[in-house]
Coordinates of C-alpha atoms and ligand atoms in Angstrom, one line a residue:
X1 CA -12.2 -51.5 -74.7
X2 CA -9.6 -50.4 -77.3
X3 CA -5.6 -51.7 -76.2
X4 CA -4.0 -48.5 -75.8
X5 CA -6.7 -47.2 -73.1
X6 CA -5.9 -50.3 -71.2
X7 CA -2.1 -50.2 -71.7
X8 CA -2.4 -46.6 -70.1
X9 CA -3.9 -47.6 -67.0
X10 CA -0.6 -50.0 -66.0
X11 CA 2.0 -48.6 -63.8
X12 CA 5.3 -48.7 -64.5
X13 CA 8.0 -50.2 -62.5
X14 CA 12.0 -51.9 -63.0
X15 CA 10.8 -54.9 -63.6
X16 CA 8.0 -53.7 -66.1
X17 CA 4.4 -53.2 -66.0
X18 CA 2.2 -53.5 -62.8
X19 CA -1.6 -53.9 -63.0
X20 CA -3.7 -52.3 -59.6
X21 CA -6.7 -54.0 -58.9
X22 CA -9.2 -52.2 -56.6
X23 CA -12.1 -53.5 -54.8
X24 CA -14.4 -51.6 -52.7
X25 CA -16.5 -51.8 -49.7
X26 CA -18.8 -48.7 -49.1
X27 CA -20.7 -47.9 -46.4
X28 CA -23.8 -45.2 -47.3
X29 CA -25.9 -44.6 -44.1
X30 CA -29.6 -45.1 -45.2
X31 CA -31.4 -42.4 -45.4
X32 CA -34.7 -42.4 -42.8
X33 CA -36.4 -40.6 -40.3
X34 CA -35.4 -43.5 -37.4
X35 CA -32.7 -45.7 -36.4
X36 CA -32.7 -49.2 -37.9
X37 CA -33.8 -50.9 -34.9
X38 CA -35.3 -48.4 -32.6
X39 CA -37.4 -45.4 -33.3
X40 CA -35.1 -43.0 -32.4
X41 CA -34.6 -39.8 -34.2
X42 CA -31.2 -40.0 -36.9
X43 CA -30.8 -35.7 -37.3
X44 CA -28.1 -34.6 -37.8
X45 CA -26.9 -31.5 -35.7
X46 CA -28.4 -32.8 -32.4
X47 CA -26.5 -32.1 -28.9
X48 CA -24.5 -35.3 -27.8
X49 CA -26.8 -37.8 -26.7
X50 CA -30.1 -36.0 -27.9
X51 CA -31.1 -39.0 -30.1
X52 CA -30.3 -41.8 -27.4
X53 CA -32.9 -44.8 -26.6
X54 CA -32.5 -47.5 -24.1
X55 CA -32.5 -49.7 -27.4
X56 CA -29.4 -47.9 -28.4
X57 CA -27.6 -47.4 -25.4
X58 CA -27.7 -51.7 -25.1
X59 CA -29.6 -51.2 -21.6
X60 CA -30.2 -54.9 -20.4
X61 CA -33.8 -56.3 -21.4
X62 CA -34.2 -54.0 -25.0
X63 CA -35.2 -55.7 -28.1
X64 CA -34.5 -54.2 -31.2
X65 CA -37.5 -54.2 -33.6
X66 CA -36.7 -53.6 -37.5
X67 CA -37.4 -50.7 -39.1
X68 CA -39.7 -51.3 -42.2
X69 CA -38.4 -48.3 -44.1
X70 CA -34.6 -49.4 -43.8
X71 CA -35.6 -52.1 -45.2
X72 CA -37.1 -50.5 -48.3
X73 CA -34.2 -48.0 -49.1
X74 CA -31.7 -50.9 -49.1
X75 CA -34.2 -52.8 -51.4
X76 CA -34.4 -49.7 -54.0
X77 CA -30.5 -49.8 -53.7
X78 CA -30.3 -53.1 -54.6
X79 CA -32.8 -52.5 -57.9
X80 CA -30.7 -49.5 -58.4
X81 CA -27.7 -51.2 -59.1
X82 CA -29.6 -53.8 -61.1
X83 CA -28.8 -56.5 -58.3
X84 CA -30.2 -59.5 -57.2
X85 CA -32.8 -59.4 -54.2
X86 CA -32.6 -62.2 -51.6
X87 CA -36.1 -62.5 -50.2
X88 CA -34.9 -64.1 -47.5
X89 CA -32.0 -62.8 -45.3
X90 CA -30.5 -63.1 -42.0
X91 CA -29.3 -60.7 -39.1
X92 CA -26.1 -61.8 -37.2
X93 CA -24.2 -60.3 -34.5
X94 CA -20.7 -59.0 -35.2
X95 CA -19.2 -59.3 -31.9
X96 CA -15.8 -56.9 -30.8
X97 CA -15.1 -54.8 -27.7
X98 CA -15.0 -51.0 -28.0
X99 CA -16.4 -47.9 -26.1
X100 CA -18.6 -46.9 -28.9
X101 CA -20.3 -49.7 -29.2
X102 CA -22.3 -50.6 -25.9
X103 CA -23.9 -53.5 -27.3
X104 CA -20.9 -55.2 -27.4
X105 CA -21.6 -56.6 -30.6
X106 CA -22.7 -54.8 -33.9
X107 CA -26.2 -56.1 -35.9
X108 CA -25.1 -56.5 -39.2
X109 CA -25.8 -59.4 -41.9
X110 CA -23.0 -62.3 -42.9
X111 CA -23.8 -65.1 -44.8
X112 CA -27.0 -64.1 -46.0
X113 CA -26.9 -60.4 -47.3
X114 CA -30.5 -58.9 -48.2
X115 CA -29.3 -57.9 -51.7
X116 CA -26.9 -60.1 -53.9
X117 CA -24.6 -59.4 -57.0
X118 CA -25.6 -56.8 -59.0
X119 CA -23.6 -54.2 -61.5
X120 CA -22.7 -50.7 -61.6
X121 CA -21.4 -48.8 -65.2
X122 CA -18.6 -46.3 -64.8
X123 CA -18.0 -43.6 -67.4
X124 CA -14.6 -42.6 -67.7
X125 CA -13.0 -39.0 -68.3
X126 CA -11.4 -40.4 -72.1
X127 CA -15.6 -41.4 -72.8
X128 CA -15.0 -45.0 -72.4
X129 CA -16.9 -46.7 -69.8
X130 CA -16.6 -49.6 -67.6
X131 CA -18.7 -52.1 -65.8
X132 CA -17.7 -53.0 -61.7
X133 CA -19.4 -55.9 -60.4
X134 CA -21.4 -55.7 -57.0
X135 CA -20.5 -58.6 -54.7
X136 CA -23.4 -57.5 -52.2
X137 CA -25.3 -55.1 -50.0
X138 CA -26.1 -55.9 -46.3
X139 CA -27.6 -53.8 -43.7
X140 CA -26.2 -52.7 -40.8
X141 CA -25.9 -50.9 -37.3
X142 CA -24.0 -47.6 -37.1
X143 CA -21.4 -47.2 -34.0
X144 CA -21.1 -44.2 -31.4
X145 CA -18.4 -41.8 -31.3
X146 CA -15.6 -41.3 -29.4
X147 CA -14.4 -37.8 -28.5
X148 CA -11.0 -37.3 -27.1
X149 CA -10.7 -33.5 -27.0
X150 CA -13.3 -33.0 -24.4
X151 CA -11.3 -32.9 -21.4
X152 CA -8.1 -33.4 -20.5
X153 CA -8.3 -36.8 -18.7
X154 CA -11.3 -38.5 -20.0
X155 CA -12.7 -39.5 -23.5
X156 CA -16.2 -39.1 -23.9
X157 CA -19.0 -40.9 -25.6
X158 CA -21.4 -39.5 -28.2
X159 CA -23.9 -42.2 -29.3
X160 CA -26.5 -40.6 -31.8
X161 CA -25.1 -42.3 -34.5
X162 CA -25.3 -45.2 -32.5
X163 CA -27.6 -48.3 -34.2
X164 CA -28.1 -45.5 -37.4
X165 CA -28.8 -47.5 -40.4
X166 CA -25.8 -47.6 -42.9
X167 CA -25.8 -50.4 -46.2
X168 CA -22.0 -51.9 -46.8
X169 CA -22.0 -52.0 -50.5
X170 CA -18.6 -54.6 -51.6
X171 CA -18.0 -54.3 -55.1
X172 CA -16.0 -57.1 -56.7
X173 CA -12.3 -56.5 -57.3
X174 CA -13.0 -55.1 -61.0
X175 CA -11.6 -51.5 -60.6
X176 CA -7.7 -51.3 -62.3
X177 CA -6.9 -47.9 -61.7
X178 CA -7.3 -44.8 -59.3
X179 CA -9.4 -42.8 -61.7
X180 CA -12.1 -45.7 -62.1
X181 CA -12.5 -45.9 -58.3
X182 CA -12.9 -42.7 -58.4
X183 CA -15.4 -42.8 -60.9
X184 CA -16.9 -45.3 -58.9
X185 CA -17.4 -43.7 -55.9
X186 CA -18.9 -41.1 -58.1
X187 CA -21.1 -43.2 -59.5
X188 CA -22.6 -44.6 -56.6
X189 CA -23.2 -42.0 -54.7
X190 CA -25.2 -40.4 -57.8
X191 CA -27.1 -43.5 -58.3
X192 CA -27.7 -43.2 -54.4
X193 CA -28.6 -39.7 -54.5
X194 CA -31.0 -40.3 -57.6
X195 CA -33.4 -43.3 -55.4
X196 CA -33.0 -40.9 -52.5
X197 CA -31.6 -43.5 -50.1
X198 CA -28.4 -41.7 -48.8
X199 CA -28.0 -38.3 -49.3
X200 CA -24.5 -39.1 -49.9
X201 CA -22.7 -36.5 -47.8
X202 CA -19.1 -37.5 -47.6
X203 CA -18.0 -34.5 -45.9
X204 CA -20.5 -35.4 -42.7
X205 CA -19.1 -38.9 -43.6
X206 CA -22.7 -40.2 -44.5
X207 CA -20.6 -42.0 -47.8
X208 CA -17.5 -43.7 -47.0
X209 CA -15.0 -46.0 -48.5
X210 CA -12.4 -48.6 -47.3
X211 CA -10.2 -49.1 -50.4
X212 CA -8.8 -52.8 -51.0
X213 CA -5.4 -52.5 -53.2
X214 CA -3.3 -54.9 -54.5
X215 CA -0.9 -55.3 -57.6
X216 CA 0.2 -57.8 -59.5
X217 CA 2.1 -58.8 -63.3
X218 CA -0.9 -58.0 -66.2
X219 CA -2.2 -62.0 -66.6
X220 CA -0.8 -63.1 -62.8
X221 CA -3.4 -64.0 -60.0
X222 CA -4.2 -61.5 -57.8
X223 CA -2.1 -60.4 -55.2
X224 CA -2.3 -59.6 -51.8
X225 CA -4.5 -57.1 -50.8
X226 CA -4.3 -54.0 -48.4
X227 CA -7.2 -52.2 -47.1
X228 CA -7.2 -48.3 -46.6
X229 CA -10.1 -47.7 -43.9
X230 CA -12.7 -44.9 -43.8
X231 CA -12.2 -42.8 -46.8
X232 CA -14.5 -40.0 -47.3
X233 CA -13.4 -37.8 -50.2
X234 CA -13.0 -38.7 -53.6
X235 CA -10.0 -36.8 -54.0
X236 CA -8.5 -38.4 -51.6
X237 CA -9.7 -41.9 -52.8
X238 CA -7.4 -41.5 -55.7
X239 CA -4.2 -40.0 -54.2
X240 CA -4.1 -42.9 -51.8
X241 CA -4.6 -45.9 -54.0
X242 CA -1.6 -43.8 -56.2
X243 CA 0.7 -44.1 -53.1
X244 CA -0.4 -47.4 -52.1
X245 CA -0.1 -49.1 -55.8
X246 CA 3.4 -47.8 -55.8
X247 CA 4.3 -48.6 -52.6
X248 CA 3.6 -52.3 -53.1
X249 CA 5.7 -52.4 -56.5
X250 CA 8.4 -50.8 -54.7
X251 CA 7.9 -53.6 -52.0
X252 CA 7.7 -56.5 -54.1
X253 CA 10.4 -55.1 -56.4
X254 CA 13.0 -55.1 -54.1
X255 CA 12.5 -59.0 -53.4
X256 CA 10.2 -58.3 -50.4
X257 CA 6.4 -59.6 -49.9
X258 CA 3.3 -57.8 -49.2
X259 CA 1.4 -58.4 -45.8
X260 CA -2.2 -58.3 -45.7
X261 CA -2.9 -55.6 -43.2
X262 CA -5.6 -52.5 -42.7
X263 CA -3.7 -49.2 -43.8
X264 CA -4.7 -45.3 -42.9
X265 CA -4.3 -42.5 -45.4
X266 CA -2.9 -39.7 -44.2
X267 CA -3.7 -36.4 -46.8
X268 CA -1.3 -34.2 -45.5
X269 CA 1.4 -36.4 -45.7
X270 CA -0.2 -38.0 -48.8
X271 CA 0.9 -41.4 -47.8
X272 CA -1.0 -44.5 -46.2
X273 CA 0.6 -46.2 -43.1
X274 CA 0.0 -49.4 -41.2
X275 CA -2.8 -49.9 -38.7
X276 CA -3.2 -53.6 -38.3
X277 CA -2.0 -56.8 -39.6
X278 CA -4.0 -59.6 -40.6
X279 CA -2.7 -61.5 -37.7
X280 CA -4.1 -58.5 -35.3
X281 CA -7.1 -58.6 -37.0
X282 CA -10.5 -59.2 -35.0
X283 CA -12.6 -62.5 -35.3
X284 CA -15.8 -61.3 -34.6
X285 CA -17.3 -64.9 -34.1
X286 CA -20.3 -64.1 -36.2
X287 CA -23.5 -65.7 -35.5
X288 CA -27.3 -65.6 -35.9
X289 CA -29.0 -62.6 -33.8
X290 CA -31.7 -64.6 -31.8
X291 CA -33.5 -61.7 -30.7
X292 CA -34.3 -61.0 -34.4
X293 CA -36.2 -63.0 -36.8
X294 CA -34.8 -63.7 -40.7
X295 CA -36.2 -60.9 -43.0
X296 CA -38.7 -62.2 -45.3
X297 CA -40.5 -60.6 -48.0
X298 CA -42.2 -61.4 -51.1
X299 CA -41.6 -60.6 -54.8
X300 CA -44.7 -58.8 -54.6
X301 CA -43.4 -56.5 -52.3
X302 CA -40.0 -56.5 -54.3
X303 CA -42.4 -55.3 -57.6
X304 CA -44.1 -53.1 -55.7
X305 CA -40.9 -50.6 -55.1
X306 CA -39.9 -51.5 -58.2
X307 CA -42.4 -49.6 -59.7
X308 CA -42.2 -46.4 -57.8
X309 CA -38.2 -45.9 -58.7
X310 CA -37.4 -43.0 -60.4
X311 CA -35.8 -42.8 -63.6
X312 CA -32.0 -43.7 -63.0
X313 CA -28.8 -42.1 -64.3
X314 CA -28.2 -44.2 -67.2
X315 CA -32.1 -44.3 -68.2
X316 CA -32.3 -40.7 -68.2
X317 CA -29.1 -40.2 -70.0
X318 CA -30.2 -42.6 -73.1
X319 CA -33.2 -40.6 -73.6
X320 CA -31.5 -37.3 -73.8
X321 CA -29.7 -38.6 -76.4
X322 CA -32.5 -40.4 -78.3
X323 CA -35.0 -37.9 -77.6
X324 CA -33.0 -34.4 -77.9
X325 CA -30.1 -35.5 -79.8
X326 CA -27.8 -34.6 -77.0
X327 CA -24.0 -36.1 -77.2
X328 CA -23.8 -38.8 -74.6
X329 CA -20.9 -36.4 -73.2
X330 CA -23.6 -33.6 -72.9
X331 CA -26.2 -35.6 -71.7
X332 CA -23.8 -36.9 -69.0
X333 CA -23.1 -33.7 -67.3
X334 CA -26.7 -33.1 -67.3
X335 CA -27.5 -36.7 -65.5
X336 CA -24.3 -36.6 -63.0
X337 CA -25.7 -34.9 -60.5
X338 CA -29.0 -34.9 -59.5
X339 CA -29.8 -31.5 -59.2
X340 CA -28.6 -30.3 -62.6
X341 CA -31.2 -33.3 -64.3
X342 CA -33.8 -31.9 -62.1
X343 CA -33.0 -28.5 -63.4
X344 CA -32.6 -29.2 -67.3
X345 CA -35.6 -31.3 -66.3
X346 CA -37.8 -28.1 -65.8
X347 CA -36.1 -26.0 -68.5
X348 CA -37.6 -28.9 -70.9
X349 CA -41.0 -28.8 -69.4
X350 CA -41.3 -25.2 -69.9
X351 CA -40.0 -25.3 -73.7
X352 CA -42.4 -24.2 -76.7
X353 CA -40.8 -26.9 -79.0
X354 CA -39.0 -29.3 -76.9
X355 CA -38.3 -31.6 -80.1
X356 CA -36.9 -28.3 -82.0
X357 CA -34.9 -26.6 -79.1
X358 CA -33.9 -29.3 -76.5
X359 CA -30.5 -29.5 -77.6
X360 CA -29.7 -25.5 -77.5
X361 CA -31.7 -25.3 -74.0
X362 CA -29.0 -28.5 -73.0
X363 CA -26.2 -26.0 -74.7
X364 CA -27.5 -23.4 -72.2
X365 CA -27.5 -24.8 -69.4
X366 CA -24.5 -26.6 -69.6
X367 CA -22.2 -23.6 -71.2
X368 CA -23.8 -20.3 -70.2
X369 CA -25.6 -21.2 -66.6
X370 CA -23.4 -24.0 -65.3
X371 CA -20.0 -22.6 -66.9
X372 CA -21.2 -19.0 -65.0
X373 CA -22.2 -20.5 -61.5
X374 CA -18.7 -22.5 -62.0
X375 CA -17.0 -19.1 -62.0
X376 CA -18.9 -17.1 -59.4
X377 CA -18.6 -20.2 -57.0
X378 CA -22.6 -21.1 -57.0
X379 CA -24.6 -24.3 -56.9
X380 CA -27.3 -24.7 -59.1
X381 CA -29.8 -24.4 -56.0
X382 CA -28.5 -20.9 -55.4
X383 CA -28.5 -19.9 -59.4
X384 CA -29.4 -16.4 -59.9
X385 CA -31.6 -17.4 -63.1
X386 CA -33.8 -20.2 -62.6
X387 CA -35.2 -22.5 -65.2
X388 CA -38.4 -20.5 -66.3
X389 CA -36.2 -18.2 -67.5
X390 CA -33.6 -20.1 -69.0
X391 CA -36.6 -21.5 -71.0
X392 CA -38.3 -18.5 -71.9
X393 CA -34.5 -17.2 -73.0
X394 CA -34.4 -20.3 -75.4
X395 CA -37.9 -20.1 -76.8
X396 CA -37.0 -16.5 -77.8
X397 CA -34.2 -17.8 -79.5
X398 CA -35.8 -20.8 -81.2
X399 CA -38.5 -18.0 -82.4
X400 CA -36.0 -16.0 -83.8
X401 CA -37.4 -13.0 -82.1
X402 CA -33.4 -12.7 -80.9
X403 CA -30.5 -13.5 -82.0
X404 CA -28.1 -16.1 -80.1
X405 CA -25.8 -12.6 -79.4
X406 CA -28.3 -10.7 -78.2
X407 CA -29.2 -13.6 -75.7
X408 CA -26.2 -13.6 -74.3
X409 CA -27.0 -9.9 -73.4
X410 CA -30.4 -10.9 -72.4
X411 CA -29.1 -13.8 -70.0
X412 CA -26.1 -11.0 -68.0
X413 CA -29.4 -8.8 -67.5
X414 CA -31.4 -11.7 -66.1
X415 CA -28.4 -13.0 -63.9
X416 CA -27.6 -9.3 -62.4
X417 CA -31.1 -7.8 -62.6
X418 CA -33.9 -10.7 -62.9
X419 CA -36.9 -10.1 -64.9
X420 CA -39.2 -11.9 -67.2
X421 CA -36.5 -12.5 -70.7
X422 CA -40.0 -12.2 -72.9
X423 CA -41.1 -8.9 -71.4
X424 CA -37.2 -7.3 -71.2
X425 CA -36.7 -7.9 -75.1
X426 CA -39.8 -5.8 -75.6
X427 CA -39.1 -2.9 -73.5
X428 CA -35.4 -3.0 -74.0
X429 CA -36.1 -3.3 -77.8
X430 CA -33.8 -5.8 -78.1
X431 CA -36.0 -7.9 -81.0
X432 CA -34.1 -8.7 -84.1
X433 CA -34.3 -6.8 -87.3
X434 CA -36.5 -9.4 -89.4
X435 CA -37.6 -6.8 -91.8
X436 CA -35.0 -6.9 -94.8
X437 CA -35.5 -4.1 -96.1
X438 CA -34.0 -2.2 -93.1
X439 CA -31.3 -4.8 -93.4
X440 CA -30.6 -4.2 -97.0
X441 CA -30.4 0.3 -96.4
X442 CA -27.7 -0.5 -93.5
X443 CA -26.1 -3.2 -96.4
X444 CA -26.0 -0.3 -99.2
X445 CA -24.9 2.3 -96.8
X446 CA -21.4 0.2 -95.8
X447 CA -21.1 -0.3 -99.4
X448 CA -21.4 3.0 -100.6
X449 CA -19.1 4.2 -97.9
X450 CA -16.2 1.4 -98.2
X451 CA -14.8 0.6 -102.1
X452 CA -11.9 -0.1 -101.2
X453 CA -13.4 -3.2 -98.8
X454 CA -15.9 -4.1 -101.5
X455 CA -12.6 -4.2 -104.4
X456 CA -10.7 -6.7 -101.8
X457 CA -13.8 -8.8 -101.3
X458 CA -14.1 -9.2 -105.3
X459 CA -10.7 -10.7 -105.0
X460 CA -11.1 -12.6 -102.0
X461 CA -14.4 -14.0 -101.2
X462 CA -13.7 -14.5 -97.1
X463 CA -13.4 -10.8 -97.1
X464 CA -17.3 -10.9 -96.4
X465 CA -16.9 -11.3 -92.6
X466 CA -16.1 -8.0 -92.3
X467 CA -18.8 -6.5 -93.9
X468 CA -21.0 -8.9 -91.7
X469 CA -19.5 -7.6 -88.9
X470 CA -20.1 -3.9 -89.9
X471 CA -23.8 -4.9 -90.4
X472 CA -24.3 -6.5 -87.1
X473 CA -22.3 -3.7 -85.3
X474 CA -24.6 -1.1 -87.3
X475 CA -28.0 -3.3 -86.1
X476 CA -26.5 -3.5 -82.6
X477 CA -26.5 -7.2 -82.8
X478 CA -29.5 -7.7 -83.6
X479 CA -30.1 -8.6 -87.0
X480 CA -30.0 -12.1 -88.0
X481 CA -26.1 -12.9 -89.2
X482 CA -27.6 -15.7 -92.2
X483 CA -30.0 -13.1 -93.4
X484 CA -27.2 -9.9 -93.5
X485 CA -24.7 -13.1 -95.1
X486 CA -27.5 -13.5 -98.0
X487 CA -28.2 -9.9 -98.8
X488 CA -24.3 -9.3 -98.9
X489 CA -23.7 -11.9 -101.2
X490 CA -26.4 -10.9 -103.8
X491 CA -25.6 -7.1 -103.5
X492 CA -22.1 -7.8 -104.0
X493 CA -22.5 -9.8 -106.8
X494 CA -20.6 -13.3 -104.9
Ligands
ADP1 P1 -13.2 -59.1 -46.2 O1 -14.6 -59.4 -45.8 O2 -12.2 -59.8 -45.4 O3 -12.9 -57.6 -46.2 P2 -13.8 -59.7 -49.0 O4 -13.4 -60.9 -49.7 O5 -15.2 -59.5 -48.7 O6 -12.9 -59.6 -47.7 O7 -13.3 -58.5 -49.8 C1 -13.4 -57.2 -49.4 C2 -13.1 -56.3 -50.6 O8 -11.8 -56.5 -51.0 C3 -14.0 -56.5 -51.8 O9 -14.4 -55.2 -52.2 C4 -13.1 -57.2 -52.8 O10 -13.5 -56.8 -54.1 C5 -11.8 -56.6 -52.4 N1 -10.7 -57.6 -52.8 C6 -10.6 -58.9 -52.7 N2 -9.5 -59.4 -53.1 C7 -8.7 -58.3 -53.6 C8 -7.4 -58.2 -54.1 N3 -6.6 -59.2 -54.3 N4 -7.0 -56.9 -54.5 C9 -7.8 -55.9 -54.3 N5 -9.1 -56.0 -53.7 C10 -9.5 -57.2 -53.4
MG2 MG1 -13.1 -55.7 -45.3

């Protein structure tokens, strides 16, 4: 990484620079049909208390049995973000007091973690890119859900989300700025998304953050740290660590200390504010759960899933470029979200000449599709023109049986009208003029009927554009602009 870029990410303050440094702990319910110690359904949608077991409700005498699928999705997260799996990991029992939670205690993993350090690369808006360090994933229970606007006396209890299976993925303290955490976040939850083992909702609040911030003097050891709990937009991710960095400066600036405390974020007042102080803060007097066993497994069974990922962001991105020829900066908005790789996935599949016209398929999708459902407010699921027919438009260009002008026609008709793009071209005669010699009579007519344009281009070579122009406007776009360019130059003697 070049000076300047890192320069840019300090923050300025009286005394001089500042340098944020960011760790984060995320917490990415699993995605699976049951809870992650009792079979009980985790839908979303359900009434209160629809998906409610004795098991989840902590009735006296219930056992809580793992569930082997949980276990599975955190393991593909781990090889996912190329981290160390612990074959052997342990179950403890978080304990605290609060409605939600009828256990008493929450299930969740301490000193042995079932996946350890691992890594996660960041690309960054200015094409740089940047690597965070994963401290490690551990599974964990879920709580209920209070609701106070029930009724006007009482606060209610909703416990479907009770004893759901979320992973709390702690990265290291490696992020130095708001936009890399955002990236980040971003970045995670595609990876996530991509193995299929949190859908990565953060609206529903299936992906959230708390965001650690602390700032100190570039070269200084790290400072003391605040945490901003339960973030669940990236937007939002970024604005707060903004106010909380400056904050601290301010703090420490004026000859006071920070204290270590939990902070909330409040977005329409776009500032963070106290919730706890270290000294308030719970000890949860962590120990083995007895009524579970330690999680075992082989490296068999670690292979075994290994070999069933799919392709992963970065994978897929390298062989766009290697493959196609795409720019990496191409090839990343095609791999950042799922659902567009799937899509320019099936455009490629479909292509005559993959090798030939990969690149202006990529150009396609990225510039006319994507930059089209961007303006009419669409996602790619809901895209007007699917990618058969983004496909067929391509091979009709790579054929030269249109030209790329006339595909933009071809693509507004497909988007308002549907069709097949092959069949269209033929019955809306939209084929380009191959045949020179009806090229060359629409060349000799403009010629014959403009000498004072063909005295000026004699003079002044770049003058030739507008007899191009007159051609293609004659051929109604269709003739083929390096063809009309060659006959010009040789009947106007350039
Ligand atoms: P705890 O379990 O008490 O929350 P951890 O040491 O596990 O503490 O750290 C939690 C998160 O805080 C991690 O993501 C880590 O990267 C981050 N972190 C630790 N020290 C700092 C610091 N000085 N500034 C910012 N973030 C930090
Ligand atoms: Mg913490």
């Amino acid at each position: 990484m070049n000076a300047p870029a890192k320069s840019s990410k300090l923050m300025k303050g009286s005394t001089g620079d500042w340098e944020v440094v960011i760790g984060l702990e995320v917490h990415a319910q699993v995605t699976s049909q049951a809870k992650l110690f009792s079979g009980t359904s985790t839908g979303f949608g359900a009434g209160p208390n629809e998906h409610v077991s004795l098991v989840d409700s902590a009735m006296p005498g219930m056992l809580p049995v793992i569930n082997e699928e949980c276990v599975a999705q955190a393991v593909r997260t781990g090889l996912g973000l190329n981290a160390k799996i612990n074959l052997r990991s342990v179950f403890d029992r978080k304990n605290y007091f609060y409605p939600d939670l009828p256990q008493g205690y929450q299930i969740s993993q301490f000193k042995s973690p079932i996946v350890g350090e691992g890594e996660v690369v960041v690309e960054l808006a200015n094409g740089e890119s940047t690597k965070v360090g994963i401290e490690r994933l551990h599974l964990e229970q879920d709580a209920g859900k209070l609701l106070h606007d029930q009724h006007p006396s009482m606060s209610f209890v909703d416990l479907n989300r009770s004893g759901v299976a979320l992973m709390e993925i702690v990265s290291k303290p490696d992020i130095r700025s708001p936009e890399e955490a955002q990236g980040y976040v971003s970045k995670l939850r595609t990876i996530l998304r991509y193995l299929g083992t949190c859908d990565g909702d953060m609206e529903k609040g299936n992906l959230r953050a708390d965001v650690n911030v602390s700032v100190r003097k570039p070269g200084d050891p790290y400072g003391t740290r605040c945490e901003i709990k339960n973030m669940n937009s990236i937007r939002f991710i970024g604005d707060a660590i903004k106010y909380e960095a400056r904050r601290q400066i301010d703090i420490i600036e004026d000859g006071g200390a920070i204290d270590q405390e939990t902070r909330l974020y409040d977005p329409n007042k776009g500032e963070t504010r106290s919730m706890r102080s270290k000294e308030e803060a719970h000890d949860y007097r962590y120990f083995p759960d007895p009524d579970l066993l330690p999680l075992e497994f082989t490296q068999t069974y670690v292979d075994g899933l290994k070999a069933k990922l799919p392709e992963l962001p970065d994978d897929k991105r390298a062989r766009f470029v290697a493959d196609l020829g795409l720019s990496p900066y191409d090839a990343s908005v095609l791999v950042s979200e799922r659902e567009s790789a799937d899509f320019f996935e099936a455009v490629l599949a479909k292509l005559a000449d993959k090798k030939r016209d990969g690149k202006m398929a990529a150009n396609w999708v990225i510039n006319e599709l994507f930059g089209r459902l961007n303006k009419e407010g669409q996602e790619i699921a809901s895209s007007p023109v699917s990618a058969v027919q983004i496909a067929s438009i391509v091979d009709l260009i790579g054929a030269n049986t249109i030209s790329g002008k006339i595909a933009k026609d071809l693509f507004e008709i497909v988007w308002t009208k549907g069709g097949d793009p092959k069949a269209l071209v033929e019955s809306l005669g939209m084929k380009q003029v191959t045949d020179t010699g009806a090229i060359e009579k629409m060349v000799d007519d403009i010629i014959a009927a403009n000498p004072d344009k063909v005295a000026q281009v004699k003079e002044k070579p770049a003058a030739i554009q507008w007899f191009v122009g007159q051609v293609m406007k004659a051929s109604g776009g269709k003739t083929n602009p390096q063809a009309v360019n060659e006959i010009l130059k040789a009947k106007l003697g350039l």
